[in-house]
Amino acid sequence: MIPMVNLKAQYAEIKAEVEQGLAETIENCSFILGPNVQAFEKEAAEYLGVKHAIGVASGTDALHLALIAEGIGAGDEVITTAFTFIATAEAIKYVGAVPVFVDIDPKTFNISPDAIEKAITPRTKAVMPVHLFGQPADMTRIKQLCDQHNLKLIEDCCQSFGASINGKQTGSIGHASGFSFFPSKNLGAFGDGGLVTTNSDECAAKIKQLRNHGSDVRYYHDVIGYNSRLDEMQAVILRAKLKRIDQYNKGRRHAGHLYSELMADLPVTTPFEDGLGEHVYHQYTVLCDRRDEVMKALQDKQIGCAVYYPVPLHQQNVFKQECAGLSLPVTESVAARCFSLPICPYLEDDTIKEIVGVIRGVLTA
Ligand SMILES: *Cc1c(COP(=O)(O)O)cnc(C)c1O
């Protein structure tokens, strides 16, 4: 069996370090916002090239708290993509704002700057691009549009830890950004976790207050906040993995490039890289008109494969009514043809060859 992601191999490498860190935490009983959360926040901020990184309970919370801290609220329009995980839009709904779904670029599957520009109205308050599958969105143009129209730029970096564009890390460009440490993400914990990054002192102070019951000083509460802290045990694991994140992402890039090379002659559209950014292949996602046949053959051979995402958000039951009549042709066409193959830093070249062999068998038969 070939899984989508091999977390066991990764654990073997960090086992000793993680076990020691966890044992120390248990010994010290410093379970909430302890020394590892503090150290991780500092190390993550340094790595990402941002002034502040604040640990929170999940990626969804990171986006939610970032929107609150940036003043997005009831009735505000937030322009985003429908080709993403539901949490992107959930965060917008939590603050009472309106997600305005626009179409994607056919090559990168990321939100189209032209489509953003066309969707701006007097009610638009923010733009929320997603660096989908680890591929940075076109941040140069998106930031220009946000500056020009005085809009908040909130990056959904839940799939893009370590990805960069024009030498800048994703999560260091917008007003505030959210990262997820869900176990299968490029930087994954052993449970839920998230991070907000920002260069604004004011935003950082608000996030710290919001994640801790609206409180700066214990038992003094200034606003209605949340219980959304990054867990100390998870911070131990994240610190061990953050040290190795470049190696992990390098392994993913190697695997992605080998897949693309081996499939160059097949009727499969492999991931596009524009050369401006560093794609970190959270997913290796291709387009193929014969998706169902190919996936069936892979499944028969116990090879992992999945469709991210089969139903774009504007067509989900939860948004169907709100988005009635909305057509996003590129998004719909990509969702109908995309599928993802196993990828992780521990995928052997021979395994990739075996997987491509199965795909080739279907498409050249
Ligand atoms: C994973 C993910 C989220 C949510 O992160 P959680 O940590 O699971 O809450 C949000 N947006 C995108 C694009 C994601 O992939």
Short mmCIF file of C-alpha atoms and ligand atoms in Angstrom, two decimals:
data_model
loop_
_atom_site.label_atom_id
_atom_site.label_comp_id
_atom_site.label_asym_id
_atom_site.label_seq_id
_atom_site.Cartn_x
_atom_site.Cartn_y
_atom_site.Cartn_z
CA MET A 1 0.00 0.00 0.00
CA ILE A 2 1.28 3.47 -0.85
CA PRO A 3 -0.31 6.15 1.39
CA MET A 4 -0.90 9.78 0.33
CA VAL A 5 1.53 10.86 3.05
CA ASN A 6 3.98 8.77 5.10
CA LEU A 7 3.98 10.25 8.60
CA LYS A 8 5.58 7.15 10.14
CA ALA A 9 8.87 7.60 8.30
CA GLN A 10 9.00 11.22 9.43
CA TYR A 11 8.42 10.30 13.06
CA ALA A 12 11.27 7.79 13.07
CA GLU A 13 13.69 10.69 12.38
CA ILE A 14 12.50 12.98 15.17
CA LYS A 15 11.42 10.38 17.75
CA ALA A 16 14.23 10.87 20.28
CA GLU A 17 13.99 14.67 20.21
CA VAL A 18 10.20 14.68 20.48
CA GLU A 19 10.09 12.12 23.28
CA GLN A 20 12.59 14.09 25.32
CA GLY A 21 10.74 17.38 24.81
CA LEU A 22 7.39 15.83 25.72
CA ALA A 23 8.85 14.16 28.82
CA GLU A 24 10.27 17.52 29.97
CA THR A 25 6.93 19.25 29.44
CA ILE A 26 5.14 16.59 31.47
CA GLU A 27 7.79 16.83 34.21
CA ASN A 28 7.48 20.65 34.35
CA CYS A 29 3.68 20.69 34.08
CA SER A 30 3.94 23.81 31.91
CA PHE A 31 1.02 22.80 29.72
CA ILE A 32 -0.52 26.09 28.56
CA LEU A 33 1.47 28.78 26.69
CA GLY A 34 4.70 27.37 28.10
CA PRO A 35 8.32 27.77 27.01
CA ASN A 36 7.95 25.67 23.84
CA VAL A 37 5.08 27.76 22.47
CA GLN A 38 7.10 30.90 23.11
CA ALA A 39 10.24 29.45 21.53
CA PHE A 40 8.30 28.08 18.56
CA GLU A 41 6.67 31.47 17.93
CA LYS A 42 10.07 33.13 17.90
CA GLU A 43 11.64 30.46 15.66
CA ALA A 44 8.68 30.49 13.24
CA ALA A 45 8.73 34.31 13.01
CA GLU A 46 12.44 34.21 12.20
CA TYR A 47 12.00 31.50 9.61
CA LEU A 48 9.10 33.26 7.91
CA GLY A 49 10.68 36.71 8.03
CA VAL A 50 7.85 38.35 9.97
CA LYS A 51 7.79 40.48 13.08
CA HIS A 52 5.17 38.41 14.93
CA ALA A 53 3.99 34.80 14.93
CA ILE A 54 1.26 33.83 17.39
CA GLY A 55 0.33 30.20 18.01
CA VAL A 56 -3.38 29.36 17.98
CA ALA A 57 -5.49 26.20 18.14
CA SER A 58 -5.97 25.54 14.40
CA GLY A 59 -5.63 26.97 10.93
CA THR A 60 -9.32 27.77 10.89
CA ASP A 61 -8.94 29.76 14.11
CA ALA A 62 -5.85 31.50 12.72
CA LEU A 63 -7.88 32.82 9.76
CA HIS A 64 -10.87 33.67 11.96
CA LEU A 65 -8.82 35.61 14.52
CA ALA A 66 -6.82 37.34 11.76
CA LEU A 67 -10.07 38.63 10.20
CA ILE A 68 -11.33 39.92 13.57
CA ALA A 69 -7.99 41.57 14.37
CA GLU A 70 -7.95 43.29 10.97
CA GLY A 71 -11.42 44.71 11.62
CA ILE A 72 -13.43 42.64 9.13
CA GLY A 73 -17.01 42.29 10.31
CA ALA A 74 -20.72 42.14 9.54
CA GLY A 75 -21.64 42.83 5.91
CA ASP A 76 -18.06 43.35 4.71
CA GLU A 77 -17.21 41.62 1.45
CA VAL A 78 -14.12 39.42 1.37
CA ILE A 79 -12.96 38.31 -2.06
CA THR A 80 -11.67 34.74 -2.10
CA THR A 81 -11.47 31.53 -4.09
CA ALA A 82 -14.04 28.73 -4.25
CA PHE A 83 -11.33 26.18 -5.07
CA THR A 84 -10.11 25.59 -1.53
CA PHE A 85 -10.92 23.80 1.70
CA ILE A 86 -14.16 24.97 3.34
CA ALA A 87 -12.33 26.58 6.29
CA THR A 88 -11.24 29.54 4.16
CA ALA A 89 -14.87 30.58 3.74
CA GLU A 90 -15.97 29.45 7.20
CA ALA A 91 -13.61 31.98 8.76
CA ILE A 92 -15.19 34.74 6.67
CA LYS A 93 -18.70 33.67 7.71
CA TYR A 94 -17.73 33.50 11.42
CA VAL A 95 -17.15 37.27 11.46
CA GLY A 96 -20.44 37.93 9.66
CA ALA A 97 -18.71 38.94 6.43
CA VAL A 98 -19.69 37.82 2.93
CA PRO A 99 -17.36 35.56 0.95
CA VAL A 100 -17.27 36.75 -2.66
CA PHE A 101 -16.01 33.80 -4.70
CA VAL A 102 -14.10 34.62 -7.87
CA ASP A 103 -12.50 32.39 -10.49
CA ILE A 104 -9.00 30.94 -10.52
CA ASP A 105 -6.03 31.01 -12.85
CA PRO A 106 -6.20 27.90 -15.08
CA LYS A 107 -2.49 27.17 -14.68
CA THR A 108 -1.83 27.66 -10.96
CA PHE A 109 -5.39 27.00 -9.67
CA ASN A 110 -4.89 30.07 -7.48
CA ILE A 111 -7.22 33.08 -7.30
CA SER A 112 -7.04 35.22 -10.45
CA PRO A 113 -5.94 38.85 -9.88
CA ASP A 114 -8.07 39.95 -12.87
CA ALA A 115 -11.12 38.31 -11.31
CA ILE A 116 -10.37 40.03 -7.98
CA GLU A 117 -10.19 43.41 -9.68
CA LYS A 118 -13.56 42.91 -11.37
CA ALA A 119 -15.23 41.88 -8.09
CA ILE A 120 -14.20 44.93 -6.03
CA THR A 121 -17.19 46.99 -4.82
CA PRO A 122 -17.53 49.78 -2.25
CA ARG A 123 -18.31 47.07 0.33
CA THR A 124 -15.11 45.09 -0.31
CA LYS A 125 -12.92 45.15 2.80
CA ALA A 126 -10.44 42.34 2.27
CA VAL A 127 -8.95 39.85 -0.14
CA MET A 128 -8.11 36.34 1.03
CA PRO A 129 -5.92 34.40 -1.41
CA VAL A 130 -5.05 30.76 -0.71
CA HIS A 131 -1.61 29.46 -1.67
CA LEU A 132 -3.24 26.29 -2.88
CA PHE A 133 -1.37 22.97 -2.80
CA GLY A 134 1.79 24.87 -1.72
CA GLN A 135 1.93 27.10 -4.80
CA PRO A 136 2.13 30.83 -3.96
CA ALA A 137 -0.66 32.98 -5.41
CA ASP A 138 0.31 35.97 -7.57
CA MET A 139 1.08 38.17 -4.55
CA THR A 140 2.72 40.97 -6.50
CA ARG A 141 -0.48 41.81 -8.35
CA ILE A 142 -2.78 40.96 -5.47
CA LYS A 143 -0.87 43.22 -3.08
CA GLN A 144 -0.90 46.02 -5.68
CA LEU A 145 -4.69 45.75 -5.96
CA CYS A 146 -5.11 45.74 -2.18
CA ASP A 147 -2.85 48.79 -1.77
CA GLN A 148 -4.61 50.62 -4.57
CA HIS A 149 -8.12 49.96 -3.16
CA ASN A 150 -7.19 50.15 0.50
CA LEU A 151 -8.15 46.53 1.20
CA LYS A 152 -6.85 44.21 3.89
CA LEU A 153 -4.82 41.32 2.55
CA ILE A 154 -5.21 38.11 4.57
CA GLU A 155 -3.19 35.15 3.30
CA ASP A 156 -4.44 31.58 3.76
CA CYS A 157 -1.07 29.83 4.16
CA CYS A 158 -2.54 26.60 5.54
CA GLN A 159 -0.95 24.63 2.68
CA SER A 160 2.14 26.72 2.07
CA PHE A 161 4.56 26.67 5.02
CA GLY A 162 7.97 27.48 3.52
CA ALA A 163 6.72 28.49 0.07
CA SER A 164 8.05 31.79 -1.21
CA ILE A 165 7.50 34.24 -4.03
CA ASN A 166 10.07 36.75 -5.24
CA GLY A 167 12.21 35.77 -2.26
CA LYS A 168 9.45 36.46 0.27
CA GLN A 169 7.84 33.76 2.37
CA THR A 170 4.09 33.30 2.06
CA GLY A 171 2.63 34.71 5.24
CA SER A 172 4.99 37.69 5.25
CA ILE A 173 3.29 39.77 2.54
CA GLY A 174 -0.28 40.42 3.70
CA HIS A 175 -1.57 42.34 6.72
CA ALA A 176 -2.10 39.04 8.53
CA SER A 177 -1.86 35.37 7.57
CA GLY A 178 -3.05 32.03 8.89
CA PHE A 179 -1.13 28.75 8.93
CA SER A 180 -2.40 25.26 9.87
CA PHE A 181 -0.45 22.50 11.59
CA PHE A 182 -3.04 19.78 10.88
CA PRO A 183 -0.97 16.55 10.86
CA SER A 184 -0.89 16.15 7.07
CA LYS A 185 0.24 19.72 6.29
CA ASN A 186 3.85 20.41 5.26
CA LEU A 187 4.58 21.41 8.84
CA GLY A 188 2.24 19.17 10.81
CA ALA A 189 1.67 18.63 14.52
CA PHE A 190 0.34 15.47 16.18
CA GLY A 191 -3.08 17.04 16.47
CA ASP A 192 -4.54 20.45 15.68
CA GLY A 193 -2.59 23.70 15.73
CA GLY A 194 -2.26 26.97 13.87
CA LEU A 195 -0.34 30.23 13.62
CA VAL A 196 -1.11 33.85 12.78
CA THR A 197 1.70 35.94 11.33
CA THR A 198 1.78 39.71 10.95
CA ASN A 199 4.20 42.60 10.82
CA SER A 200 1.77 44.83 12.73
CA ASP A 201 2.32 45.23 16.49
CA GLU A 202 -1.33 46.19 16.89
CA CYS A 203 -2.62 43.11 15.07
CA ALA A 204 -0.27 40.83 17.03
CA ALA A 205 -1.45 42.28 20.35
CA LYS A 206 -5.09 41.70 19.34
CA ILE A 207 -4.45 38.09 18.33
CA LYS A 208 -2.69 37.39 21.64
CA GLN A 209 -5.68 38.82 23.49
CA LEU A 210 -8.28 37.04 21.34
CA ARG A 211 -6.69 33.59 21.66
CA ASN A 212 -6.68 33.88 25.45
CA HIS A 213 -10.26 34.85 26.43
CA GLY A 214 -9.84 38.51 25.51
CA SER A 215 -7.31 38.94 28.25
CA ASP A 216 -3.83 40.52 28.47
CA VAL A 217 -3.63 40.28 32.25
CA ARG A 218 -4.99 37.15 33.87
CA TYR A 219 -8.63 37.52 35.02
CA TYR A 220 -8.95 40.98 33.43
CA HIS A 221 -10.93 40.80 30.18
CA ASP A 222 -11.18 43.59 27.62
CA VAL A 223 -13.11 41.91 24.80
CA ILE A 224 -14.98 38.65 24.22
CA GLY A 225 -12.21 36.32 23.18
CA TYR A 226 -11.72 32.64 22.55
CA ASN A 227 -9.92 29.65 23.95
CA SER A 228 -7.59 29.20 21.00
CA ARG A 229 -4.04 28.61 22.16
CA LEU A 230 -1.42 26.47 20.46
CA ASP A 231 -0.90 23.48 22.73
CA GLU A 232 2.48 23.22 24.46
CA MET A 233 2.92 19.53 23.51
CA GLN A 234 2.25 20.36 19.86
CA ALA A 235 4.83 23.14 20.04
CA VAL A 236 7.46 20.56 21.08
CA ILE A 237 6.72 18.54 17.93
CA LEU A 238 6.56 21.61 15.71
CA ARG A 239 9.96 22.85 16.94
CA ALA A 240 11.56 19.53 15.97
CA LYS A 241 9.94 19.65 12.52
CA LEU A 242 10.57 23.36 11.89
CA LYS A 243 14.32 22.67 12.10
CA ARG A 244 13.90 20.26 9.20
CA ILE A 245 11.25 22.05 7.15
CA ASP A 246 13.63 23.02 4.32
CA GLN A 247 14.71 19.40 3.97
CA TYR A 248 11.06 18.26 3.98
CA ASN A 249 10.04 20.79 1.34
CA LYS A 250 13.10 19.98 -0.76
CA GLY A 251 12.05 16.32 -0.71
CA ARG A 252 8.54 17.27 -1.79
CA ARG A 253 9.85 19.42 -4.62
CA HIS A 254 12.10 16.61 -5.79
CA ALA A 255 9.17 14.18 -5.83
CA GLY A 256 6.95 16.71 -7.63
CA HIS A 257 9.53 17.40 -10.30
CA LEU A 258 10.20 13.69 -10.89
CA TYR A 259 6.46 12.98 -11.31
CA SER A 260 6.18 15.82 -13.84
CA GLU A 261 9.24 14.67 -15.77
CA LEU A 262 7.97 11.08 -15.97
CA MET A 263 4.50 12.16 -17.09
CA ALA A 264 5.65 14.76 -19.63
CA ASP A 265 4.49 12.67 -22.60
CA LEU A 266 1.15 11.64 -21.10
CA PRO A 267 -2.24 13.39 -21.58
CA VAL A 268 -1.98 14.78 -18.06
CA THR A 269 -1.54 18.46 -17.14
CA THR A 270 1.22 18.53 -14.52
CA PRO A 271 1.64 21.38 -11.99
CA PHE A 272 2.74 24.70 -13.44
CA GLU A 273 5.63 26.61 -11.88
CA ASP A 274 6.11 30.19 -13.00
CA GLY A 275 9.69 30.44 -11.71
CA LEU A 276 8.85 33.44 -9.51
CA GLY A 277 7.94 31.38 -6.51
CA GLU A 278 8.94 28.25 -4.70
CA HIS A 279 6.09 25.71 -4.85
CA VAL A 280 6.31 23.39 -1.83
CA TYR A 281 3.97 20.68 -3.16
CA HIS A 282 1.64 20.26 -0.24
CA GLN A 283 -0.26 18.29 -2.84
CA TYR A 284 0.86 17.03 -6.23
CA THR A 285 -2.26 17.72 -8.27
CA VAL A 286 -2.76 17.09 -11.97
CA LEU A 287 -5.58 17.44 -14.48
CA CYS A 288 -6.72 14.51 -16.59
CA ASP A 289 -9.86 14.02 -18.68
CA ARG A 290 -9.84 10.32 -17.79
CA ARG A 291 -9.53 10.92 -14.04
CA ASP A 292 -12.00 8.26 -12.93
CA GLU A 293 -10.32 5.46 -14.93
CA VAL A 294 -6.86 6.46 -13.70
CA MET A 295 -7.97 6.69 -10.08
CA LYS A 296 -9.69 3.32 -10.28
CA ALA A 297 -6.48 1.70 -11.57
CA LEU A 298 -4.46 3.33 -8.77
CA GLN A 299 -6.95 2.23 -6.12
CA ASP A 300 -6.89 -1.35 -7.47
CA LYS A 301 -3.12 -1.33 -6.88
CA GLN A 302 -3.57 0.11 -3.35
CA ILE A 303 -1.96 3.38 -4.39
CA GLY A 304 -3.32 6.43 -2.58
CA CYS A 305 -5.02 9.13 -4.66
CA ALA A 306 -7.68 11.73 -3.89
CA VAL A 307 -9.65 14.59 -5.37
CA TYR A 308 -8.93 17.95 -3.75
CA TYR A 309 -11.54 19.38 -4.18
CA PRO A 310 -14.43 17.62 -5.89
CA VAL A 311 -17.05 20.32 -5.15
CA PRO A 312 -16.03 23.99 -5.26
CA LEU A 313 -17.36 26.07 -2.37
CA HIS A 314 -20.00 27.97 -4.38
CA GLN A 315 -21.59 24.60 -5.25
CA GLN A 316 -21.50 23.14 -1.74
CA ASN A 317 -24.89 22.68 -0.05
CA VAL A 318 -23.95 25.24 2.58
CA PHE A 319 -23.36 27.98 -0.04
CA LYS A 320 -25.68 26.85 -2.86
CA GLN A 321 -28.43 29.28 -2.01
CA GLU A 322 -26.18 32.24 -1.26
CA CYS A 323 -24.29 31.65 -4.53
CA ALA A 324 -27.28 30.80 -6.75
CA GLY A 325 -26.52 31.74 -10.35
CA LEU A 326 -22.78 32.16 -9.76
CA SER A 327 -20.70 30.50 -12.43
CA LEU A 328 -16.94 30.02 -12.09
CA PRO A 329 -16.02 28.18 -15.30
CA VAL A 330 -12.31 27.63 -14.64
CA THR A 331 -12.91 26.47 -11.06
CA GLU A 332 -15.65 24.09 -12.20
CA SER A 333 -13.58 22.68 -15.04
CA VAL A 334 -10.53 22.12 -12.79
CA ALA A 335 -12.63 20.51 -10.05
CA ALA A 336 -14.06 18.08 -12.60
CA ARG A 337 -10.64 16.93 -13.83
CA CYS A 338 -8.16 17.24 -10.94
CA PHE A 339 -6.72 14.54 -8.73
CA SER A 340 -3.77 14.31 -6.37
CA LEU A 341 -1.07 11.66 -6.04
CA PRO A 342 0.92 10.55 -2.98
CA ILE A 343 3.58 13.07 -2.02
CA CYS A 344 5.81 13.50 1.00
CA PRO A 345 9.53 13.91 1.69
CA TYR A 346 9.97 10.15 2.04
CA LEU A 347 8.55 9.05 -1.29
CA GLU A 348 11.22 6.98 -3.08
CA ASP A 349 12.01 7.58 -6.75
CA ASP A 350 11.16 3.94 -7.50
CA THR A 351 7.75 4.35 -5.91
CA ILE A 352 7.07 7.38 -8.07
CA LYS A 353 8.11 5.37 -11.13
CA GLU A 354 5.75 2.58 -10.09
CA ILE A 355 2.84 5.03 -9.65
CA VAL A 356 3.48 6.69 -13.02
CA GLY A 357 3.72 3.21 -14.56
CA VAL A 358 0.14 2.48 -13.48
CA ILE A 359 -1.07 5.82 -14.88
CA ARG A 360 0.79 5.19 -18.12
CA GLY A 361 -0.81 1.76 -18.38
CA VAL A 362 -4.28 3.33 -18.36
CA LEU A 363 -3.56 6.31 -20.62
CA THR A 364 -1.57 4.48 -23.33
CA ALA A 365 -3.64 1.29 -23.41
C1 LIG B 1 -6.13 22.86 6.32
C2 LIG B 1 -6.69 24.11 5.79
C3 LIG B 1 -7.38 25.03 6.58
C4 LIG B 1 -7.80 24.75 7.99
O1 LIG B 1 -6.82 24.35 8.85
P1 LIG B 1 -7.20 23.53 10.19
O2 LIG B 1 -5.91 23.56 10.96
O3 LIG B 1 -7.59 22.17 9.77
O4 LIG B 1 -8.27 24.26 10.89
C5 LIG B 1 -7.75 26.23 6.01
N1 LIG B 1 -7.50 26.52 4.73
C6 LIG B 1 -6.87 25.64 3.92
C7 LIG B 1 -6.60 26.03 2.52
C8 LIG B 1 -6.46 24.40 4.42
O5 LIG B 1 -5.85 23.53 3.60
#
